[in-house]
Amino acid sequence: MTRRLTVAQALVEFLAHQYTERDGHRHRLIGACWGIFGHGNVAGLGQALVQAGRHTMPYLQGRNEQAMVHAATAYARQRNRLSAQAVTTSIGPGATNLVTGAALATVNRLPVLLLPGDAFATRPADPVLQQLESPYAGDLSVNDALRPVSRWFDRVHRPEALIPAALQAVRVLTDPVETGAVTLALPQDVQTEAWDWPEQFFADRVWHVRRPAPDAGELDRAARAVRAARRPVIVAGGGVHHSEAEDALRELADATGIPVASTQAGKGSLRHDHPADVGGVGHTGTAVADDLARTADLVIGVGTRYTDFTTASGTLFADPAVRFVNLNVAACDAHKMAALPLVADARTGLAALTGALAGHHVAPEYEGEYTAGKQAWQAVVDAAYAAPDPGARPTQSQLLGALDAVVGDDDVVINAAGSLPGDLHRLWRSRSPRQYHVEYGYSCMGYEIPAAIGVRLAAPDRPVWALVGDGTYLMMPTEIVTAVQEGLPVNLVLVQNHGYASIGGLSRQVGAEGHGTAYRFRDPDGGYTGDPLPVDLAANAASLGMDVLRADTVAQLRDALAAARASDRPTCVHVETAPATGATPGAQAWWDVPVAATATRPAAVEAREHYEREVAARRRPL
């Protein structure tokens, strides 16, 4: 039997019948489709969505194509990659606006389905509006810019080509190793063509998300390496969360006493008050975690990619004899750092490793050492959070302390760029696996507000906080309108510090003297050192429909955060922070940002001398 539908109608119907299953729990794969309509998709996917209706495929109206991808990506992260969302755009700028969001999804290994319109396959008029003409390739379109940032890309030139293309797209979306952005480019004429589709194409299809077990030989080698280690440390990455392996990690830590440090993506793998949790690791890590990493003779990576922030650009794991065991579902990550690989699902692999280490425990002296270090760091956090003068303007770390006092275990705190990721990684006390949501694979300014919408859609009962600096806010405030339209009570903490504060600090460290990083009027010499710009971002947020609470002091901030959490409306807390005090800890490990090899200005000369001292400590595992 067949059913006559357009290509767009068939795709919507197909997607509505795709499911994932893991551990006996079934999930709808594509929870909704975001879209901004133009001539390249309005008559195809636009018509198909309105015909299908909300019961078949819910539609979400966005304001910016990049923001729609961010929202969909955050949704997938909150749902442990078992559910995703689709995003449809027109051709031209709508399609190219997807590229940044696609890169973010792929870097972070999070599934999102991109459905950009494309130029006519039949070429009745050439070029059409917004078509890119290439003098050397007639089949090239702007959608080809999505190829390098997509885990799967196809262009559906004929109706019948949709069947294998759609099946391959879903295969990649549901594969824990391959997943990321998946692009099906849809020529606008093909979207509207009718074809007789086999009914089997629209049958419910369940994609089993596998939990591969470790190879017996790899498991034995890993266990022997752990038993032989005197100073092992676990580095928990985002794969712990994606696999829902937090309990398995806790059981391993309880059984062996091995301390657990976390990457940005892995923070929250253990509760902050678990005895083995030593906090973030790397450039933005805690002193205790980084000291353990420097002296570790074995590093057990679980679901981590070992980015330069985690390894302090190759300077952190300093013991000449250090070895690595990497538990990862992706073989390419398991082999990093010249490691003994343990290729397996994180939860399955951790359970197997715990069994293989039965009876093994680290020495009491080592356990006492990191316990004392953890306690010392908690005193540092307490000092950074403390605000003895409630009438003073809060520092950024005091802002986090005020937020820490308001949130519950179910709250989700979202951030991506600026100086906040560093403070959060070092200071935040994660209380549940999904509370800490910092996107630091791509560290994309503009991510936070749409991500808050995606998280709230994925977890409607969890309070959500988007922590946003003024630089990030000005990049992409548009989805505030979407939150208001959908009645999503997301909370926005808008931090005003008059510029790119984080990169300004980095600029001064590398000898660029903060050039071009402040939001100020020009001075007579052509720089930006004049008075702060007279912008009112709180008024802007209010104009987009948010309730706005202004906080000028620590006491006002505490009250505003509590009121925002109690509200059932999208609410913005606007606060201007004071410069960091001596109580706010800085970086505990180095990060490689190359410095000019020759310069005439003293700041750059001094920065180069410091750089050469630091880079000399880099080592590459062999």
Coordinates of C-alpha atoms in Angstrom, one line a residue, residues 74-516:
A74 CA 20.0 22.5 24.8
Y75 CA 16.8 20.4 24.6
A76 CA 18.7 17.4 23.4
R77 CA 21.3 17.8 26.2
Q78 CA 18.7 18.0 28.8
R79 CA 17.1 14.9 27.4
N80 CA 20.4 12.9 27.5
R81 CA 20.5 12.8 23.7
L82 CA 17.5 10.5 23.6
S83 CA 15.2 13.2 22.1
A84 CA 16.0 16.0 19.8
Q85 CA 14.3 18.8 17.8
A86 CA 14.3 19.8 14.1
V87 CA 14.9 23.3 12.7
T88 CA 13.6 24.4 9.3
T89 CA 14.7 27.5 7.4
S90 CA 14.4 29.1 4.0
I91 CA 17.3 29.3 1.6
G92 CA 20.0 32.0 1.7
P93 CA 20.6 33.8 5.0
G94 CA 18.2 31.6 6.9
A95 CA 20.2 28.6 5.9
T96 CA 23.7 30.2 6.6
N97 CA 22.5 31.4 10.0
L98 CA 22.4 27.7 11.0
V99 CA 26.1 27.2 10.7
T100 CA 27.2 28.5 14.1
G101 CA 24.5 26.5 15.9
A102 CA 25.4 23.4 13.9
A103 CA 29.0 23.7 14.8
L104 CA 28.1 24.0 18.5
A105 CA 25.9 20.9 18.3
T106 CA 28.6 18.8 16.6
V107 CA 31.4 19.9 18.8
N108 CA 29.4 19.0 21.8
R109 CA 28.1 15.7 20.3
L110 CA 24.5 16.7 20.6
P111 CA 21.8 15.7 18.1
V112 CA 19.8 18.3 16.1
L113 CA 18.1 17.9 12.7
L114 CA 18.5 20.8 10.3
L115 CA 16.1 21.1 7.4
P116 CA 17.2 24.1 5.3
G117 CA 15.5 25.0 2.1
D118 CA 17.6 24.9 -1.1
A119 CA 17.6 26.3 -4.6
F120 CA 15.4 24.6 -7.3
A121 CA 16.5 21.1 -8.2
T122 CA 14.9 21.5 -11.6
R123 CA 16.4 24.9 -12.2
P124 CA 13.5 26.6 -14.0
A125 CA 15.0 29.9 -13.2
D126 CA 18.7 30.2 -12.5
P127 CA 19.5 32.0 -10.2
V128 CA 16.5 32.3 -7.9
L129 CA 16.2 34.8 -5.1
Q130 CA 19.1 34.3 -2.6
Q131 CA 20.8 31.6 -4.7
L132 CA 24.6 31.5 -4.6
E133 CA 26.0 31.2 -8.1
S134 CA 29.3 29.4 -8.4
P135 CA 31.4 29.7 -11.6
Y136 CA 32.9 26.2 -11.1
A137 CA 30.0 24.1 -9.6
G138 CA 26.4 24.2 -10.7
D139 CA 25.2 22.0 -7.8
L140 CA 26.8 24.2 -5.1
S141 CA 24.5 26.1 -2.7
V142 CA 25.0 28.0 0.5
N143 CA 23.9 24.8 2.3
D144 CA 27.2 23.3 1.5
A145 CA 28.6 25.5 4.2
L146 CA 26.9 23.1 6.6
R147 CA 28.9 20.1 5.4
P148 CA 32.0 20.5 7.7
V149 CA 29.9 21.2 10.8
S150 CA 27.4 18.3 10.2
R151 CA 27.8 14.7 11.2
W152 CA 25.7 13.7 8.2
F153 CA 24.7 15.8 5.2
D154 CA 22.5 15.0 2.2
R155 CA 20.6 16.9 -0.4
V156 CA 17.3 15.4 -1.5
H157 CA 17.1 16.0 -5.3
R158 CA 14.3 13.6 -5.9
P159 CA 11.3 12.5 -3.9
E160 CA 12.3 8.8 -3.7
A161 CA 15.7 9.9 -2.4
L162 CA 14.1 11.0 0.8
I163 CA 13.7 7.4 2.1
P164 CA 17.4 6.5 2.4
A165 CA 18.3 10.0 3.3
A166 CA 15.9 10.2 6.2
L167 CA 16.8 6.8 7.5
Q168 CA 20.5 7.7 7.5
A169 CA 19.8 11.0 9.2
V170 CA 18.0 9.3 12.0
R171 CA 20.7 6.6 12.3
V172 CA 23.3 9.3 13.0
L173 CA 21.0 11.3 15.3
T174 CA 20.6 8.2 17.5
D175 CA 24.1 6.9 17.4
P176 CA 26.0 7.8 20.6
V177 CA 29.3 7.9 18.8
E178 CA 28.3 9.6 15.6
T179 CA 25.6 12.1 16.8
G180 CA 25.7 15.8 16.2
A181 CA 24.1 18.2 13.7
V182 CA 22.4 16.3 10.8
T183 CA 21.5 18.3 7.7
L184 CA 18.9 17.3 5.0
A185 CA 19.0 20.1 2.4
L186 CA 15.6 20.3 0.7
P187 CA 15.3 22.0 -2.7
Q188 CA 12.2 24.1 -2.5
D189 CA 10.5 22.5 -5.6
V190 CA 11.3 19.0 -4.4
Q191 CA 9.6 19.8 -1.0
T192 CA 6.3 20.3 -2.8
E193 CA 6.5 17.4 -5.2
A194 CA 4.1 14.5 -4.7
W195 CA 5.0 10.8 -4.7
D196 CA 3.4 7.5 -3.7
W197 CA 5.1 6.5 -0.5
P198 CA 5.1 3.0 0.9
E199 CA 3.1 2.8 4.1
Q200 CA 6.0 1.0 5.7
F201 CA 8.0 4.3 5.6
F202 CA 5.5 5.7 8.2
A203 CA 5.4 2.8 10.6
D204 CA 6.7 3.3 14.1
R205 CA 10.4 2.7 14.1
V206 CA 12.3 2.3 17.4
W207 CA 16.1 3.0 17.4
H208 CA 17.8 1.1 20.2
V209 CA 20.5 3.2 21.8
R210 CA 23.2 0.7 22.6
R211 CA 25.3 0.3 25.7
P212 CA 28.4 -1.5 24.4
A213 CA 30.3 -3.5 27.0
P214 CA 34.1 -3.3 27.3
D215 CA 36.3 -5.8 25.7
A216 CA 37.6 -8.3 28.3
G217 CA 41.2 -7.7 27.5
E218 CA 40.9 -4.0 27.6
L219 CA 39.0 -4.2 30.9
D220 CA 41.7 -6.4 32.4
R221 CA 44.5 -4.0 31.3
A222 CA 42.6 -1.1 32.7
A223 CA 42.0 -2.8 36.1
R224 CA 45.6 -3.8 36.4
A225 CA 46.7 -0.2 35.7
V226 CA 44.4 1.1 38.4
R227 CA 45.5 -1.4 40.9
A228 CA 49.2 -0.5 40.2
A229 CA 48.6 3.3 40.6
R230 CA 49.4 5.1 43.8
R231 CA 47.8 8.5 42.9
P232 CA 44.9 7.8 40.4
V233 CA 42.4 10.5 39.6
I234 CA 39.2 10.2 37.6
V235 CA 38.3 13.0 35.0
A236 CA 34.6 12.9 34.4
G237 CA 33.4 14.3 31.1
G238 CA 30.1 15.0 29.5
G239 CA 29.8 11.3 28.5
V240 CA 28.9 10.5 32.1
H241 CA 25.8 12.6 31.8
H242 CA 24.9 11.4 28.3
S243 CA 25.0 7.8 29.5
E244 CA 23.2 8.5 32.7
A245 CA 26.2 7.0 34.4
E246 CA 26.3 9.2 37.5
D247 CA 25.2 6.4 39.9
A248 CA 27.8 4.0 38.4
L249 CA 30.5 6.7 38.9
R250 CA 29.5 7.2 42.5
E251 CA 29.6 3.5 43.1
L252 CA 33.2 3.3 41.7
A253 CA 34.3 6.3 43.8
D254 CA 32.7 4.8 46.9
A255 CA 34.3 1.4 46.4
T256 CA 37.8 2.6 45.5
G257 CA 38.2 6.1 47.1
I258 CA 39.6 7.4 43.8
P259 CA 39.0 11.2 43.6
V260 CA 36.8 12.6 40.8
A261 CA 37.5 15.8 39.0
S262 CA 35.2 17.1 36.3
T263 CA 35.4 18.9 33.0
Q264 CA 32.9 21.7 32.2
A265 CA 30.6 19.2 30.5
G266 CA 31.0 16.6 33.3
K267 CA 30.5 18.9 36.3
G268 CA 27.7 17.5 38.5
S269 CA 28.7 13.9 37.8
L270 CA 29.0 13.7 41.6
R271 CA 27.2 16.0 44.0
H272 CA 29.5 18.7 45.2
D273 CA 29.3 17.3 48.8
H274 CA 30.3 13.8 47.8
P275 CA 33.6 13.0 49.6
A276 CA 35.4 12.1 46.4
D277 CA 34.2 15.1 44.4
V278 CA 37.1 17.6 44.1
G279 CA 35.5 19.9 41.6
G280 CA 36.5 21.2 38.2
V281 CA 39.8 20.3 36.5
G282 CA 42.0 22.2 34.2
H283 CA 42.5 25.9 33.5
T284 CA 39.2 26.8 35.2
G285 CA 39.5 24.0 37.8
T286 CA 39.9 24.0 41.5
A287 CA 43.2 24.1 43.3
V288 CA 42.7 20.6 44.8
A289 CA 41.7 19.0 41.5
D290 CA 44.6 20.6 39.6
D291 CA 47.1 19.7 42.3
L292 CA 45.9 16.1 42.1
A293 CA 46.2 16.1 38.3
R294 CA 49.8 17.5 38.4
T295 CA 50.9 14.6 40.7
A296 CA 48.7 11.8 39.3
D297 CA 50.4 8.7 38.1
L298 CA 47.2 7.5 36.5
V299 CA 44.4 9.5 34.9
I300 CA 41.1 7.7 34.3
G301 CA 39.2 9.7 31.7
V302 CA 35.4 8.9 31.5
G303 CA 33.5 10.3 28.6
T304 CA 35.9 13.2 28.0
R305 CA 37.5 14.7 24.9
Y306 CA 40.5 16.2 26.7
T307 CA 40.1 19.7 25.4
D308 CA 42.9 22.2 26.0
F309 CA 41.0 23.7 29.0
T310 CA 40.9 20.2 30.6
T311 CA 44.6 19.5 30.0
A312 CA 45.8 23.2 30.6
S313 CA 47.1 23.1 27.1
G314 CA 49.1 20.0 27.8
T315 CA 50.8 21.3 30.9
L316 CA 48.6 19.9 33.7
F317 CA 49.4 16.2 33.9
A318 CA 53.0 16.8 34.8
D319 CA 54.2 13.5 36.3
P320 CA 56.8 12.1 33.8
A321 CA 55.4 8.6 34.4
V322 CA 51.7 9.5 34.2
R323 CA 49.6 7.0 32.3
F324 CA 46.0 7.3 31.0
V325 CA 43.0 4.9 30.9
N326 CA 40.2 6.3 28.8
L327 CA 36.7 4.9 29.1
N328 CA 34.7 6.2 26.1
V329 CA 32.0 5.0 23.7
A330 CA 34.0 6.6 20.9
A331 CA 37.2 4.9 20.0
C332 CA 38.8 8.1 18.8
D333 CA 38.4 9.6 22.3
A334 CA 39.4 6.4 24.1
H335 CA 42.8 6.5 22.4
K336 CA 43.7 10.1 23.2
M337 CA 46.6 10.9 25.5
A338 CA 48.3 7.6 24.3
A339 CA 45.9 5.9 26.7
L340 CA 45.0 2.3 27.5
P341 CA 41.6 2.4 25.7
L342 CA 38.4 1.1 27.3
V343 CA 35.9 1.4 24.5
A344 CA 32.4 1.1 26.0
D345 CA 29.3 2.9 27.2
A346 CA 30.2 5.0 30.3
R347 CA 27.6 3.3 32.6
T348 CA 28.4 -0.2 31.4
G349 CA 32.1 0.4 31.5
L350 CA 32.1 1.9 35.0
A351 CA 30.1 -1.0 36.4
A352 CA 32.5 -3.5 34.8
L353 CA 35.5 -1.6 36.1
T354 CA 34.0 -1.5 39.6
G355 CA 33.6 -5.2 39.5
A356 CA 37.1 -5.8 38.2
L357 CA 38.5 -3.6 41.1
A358 CA 36.6 -5.5 43.8
G359 CA 38.5 -5.1 47.1
H360 CA 40.8 -2.4 45.8
H361 CA 41.0 1.0 47.6
V362 CA 43.5 3.9 47.5
A363 CA 45.8 4.4 50.4
P364 CA 44.3 6.2 53.4
E365 CA 47.1 8.8 53.2
Y366 CA 46.1 9.7 49.6
E367 CA 42.4 9.8 50.6
G368 CA 43.2 12.1 53.5
E369 CA 45.3 14.4 51.3
Y370 CA 42.5 15.1 48.8
T371 CA 39.9 15.3 51.6
A372 CA 41.9 18.1 53.2
G373 CA 42.4 19.8 49.9
K374 CA 38.6 19.6 49.2
Q375 CA 37.9 21.2 52.6
A376 CA 40.5 24.0 52.0
W377 CA 38.9 24.8 48.6
Q378 CA 35.4 24.9 50.2
A379 CA 36.8 27.6 52.5
V380 CA 37.9 29.5 49.3
V381 CA 34.4 29.2 47.9
D382 CA 32.8 30.4 51.1
A383 CA 35.1 33.5 51.1
A384 CA 34.3 34.2 47.4
Y385 CA 30.5 33.9 48.0
A386 CA 30.5 35.9 51.2
A387 CA 29.1 39.4 51.0
P388 CA 29.6 41.1 54.4
D389 CA 28.2 44.4 53.2
P390 CA 24.6 43.9 52.0
G391 CA 24.5 47.5 50.8
A392 CA 27.5 47.1 48.5
R393 CA 27.5 46.4 44.8
P394 CA 28.0 42.6 44.4
T395 CA 31.0 41.0 42.7
Q396 CA 30.4 38.3 40.2
S397 CA 31.4 35.6 42.7
Q398 CA 29.0 37.1 45.3
L399 CA 26.3 37.0 42.6
L400 CA 26.9 33.3 42.4
G401 CA 26.8 33.0 46.1
A402 CA 23.4 34.8 46.2
L403 CA 22.1 32.4 43.4
D404 CA 23.5 29.4 45.3
A405 CA 21.4 30.4 48.3
V406 CA 18.2 30.6 46.2
V407 CA 18.3 27.5 43.9
G408 CA 17.1 24.0 44.7
D409 CA 18.4 20.7 43.6
D410 CA 16.2 20.8 40.5
D411 CA 17.2 24.2 39.2
V412 CA 19.3 24.4 35.9
V413 CA 22.0 27.1 35.6
I414 CA 23.0 27.9 32.0
N415 CA 26.1 29.7 30.7
A416 CA 28.4 29.6 27.8
A417 CA 30.9 32.4 27.4
G418 CA 32.7 35.2 29.2
S419 CA 34.2 35.1 32.6
L420 CA 31.3 33.3 34.2
P421 CA 32.3 29.8 32.9
G422 CA 35.5 30.0 34.8
D423 CA 33.9 31.2 38.0
L424 CA 31.1 28.6 37.7
H425 CA 33.5 25.7 37.1
R426 CA 35.7 26.7 40.1
L427 CA 33.0 27.8 42.5
W428 CA 29.5 26.3 41.7
R429 CA 28.2 23.6 44.0
S430 CA 26.3 21.3 41.8
R431 CA 23.5 19.5 43.5
S432 CA 22.1 17.3 40.7
P433 CA 23.3 15.8 37.5
R434 CA 21.6 18.3 35.2
Q435 CA 21.9 21.4 37.3
Y436 CA 25.1 22.6 35.7
H437 CA 24.6 23.4 32.0
V438 CA 27.7 25.3 30.8
E439 CA 28.3 25.0 27.0
Y440 CA 32.1 25.1 26.8
G441 CA 32.8 23.0 23.8
Y442 CA 32.1 25.9 21.4
S443 CA 31.7 28.6 24.1
C444 CA 29.2 30.4 21.9
M445 CA 28.1 33.9 22.9
G446 CA 24.3 34.1 22.5
Y447 CA 23.7 30.5 23.5
E448 CA 22.2 31.1 27.0
I449 CA 18.8 32.6 26.4
P450 CA 17.6 30.2 23.6
A451 CA 19.2 27.3 25.6
A452 CA 17.1 28.2 28.6
I453 CA 14.0 27.9 26.4
G454 CA 15.2 24.5 25.1
V455 CA 15.8 23.2 28.6
R456 CA 12.5 24.4 29.9
L457 CA 10.7 22.7 27.0
A458 CA 12.6 19.5 27.8
A459 CA 12.0 19.8 31.6
P460 CA 8.9 21.9 32.1
D461 CA 9.0 21.5 35.9
R462 CA 12.6 22.6 36.5
P463 CA 13.4 26.3 37.2
V464 CA 15.9 27.5 34.6
W465 CA 18.5 30.3 34.9
A466 CA 20.3 31.9 32.0
L467 CA 23.4 33.7 33.2
V468 CA 24.3 36.3 30.6
G469 CA 26.8 39.1 30.4
D470 CA 26.1 42.3 28.5
G471 CA 28.3 41.3 25.6
T472 CA 26.4 38.0 25.2
Y473 CA 23.1 39.6 25.7
L474 CA 23.7 42.0 22.8
M475 CA 24.6 39.1 20.6
M476 CA 21.2 37.4 20.8
P477 CA 18.4 38.7 23.0
T478 CA 15.7 37.9 20.4
E479 CA 14.4 34.7 21.9
I480 CA 13.1 36.5 24.9
V481 CA 10.1 37.2 22.6
T482 CA 9.8 33.4 22.1
A483 CA 9.8 32.7 25.9
V484 CA 7.1 35.4 26.4
Q485 CA 5.1 34.0 23.5
E486 CA 5.3 30.4 24.8
G487 CA 4.7 31.4 28.4
L488 CA 8.0 29.8 29.5
P489 CA 9.0 31.2 32.9
V490 CA 12.7 31.3 32.3
N491 CA 14.9 33.5 34.5
L492 CA 17.6 35.7 33.0
V493 CA 20.4 37.1 35.2
L494 CA 21.8 39.9 33.1
V495 CA 25.3 41.0 34.3
Q496 CA 26.3 44.5 33.2
N497 CA 30.0 45.0 33.2
H498 CA 30.3 47.3 30.2
G499 CA 32.1 45.1 27.6
Y500 CA 33.8 41.9 27.0
A501 CA 35.2 41.5 30.5
S502 CA 36.7 38.1 30.1
I503 CA 38.5 38.7 26.8
G504 CA 39.5 42.1 28.1
G505 CA 41.4 40.4 30.9
L506 CA 42.9 37.9 28.5
S507 CA 43.9 40.7 26.2
R508 CA 45.8 42.4 29.0
Q509 CA 47.5 39.1 29.9
V510 CA 48.8 38.6 26.3
G511 CA 50.0 42.1 25.8
A512 CA 47.1 43.4 23.7
E513 CA 46.3 45.9 26.5
G514 CA 42.5 45.4 26.5
H515 CA 42.2 47.0 23.0
G516 CA 38.6 46.8 21.6

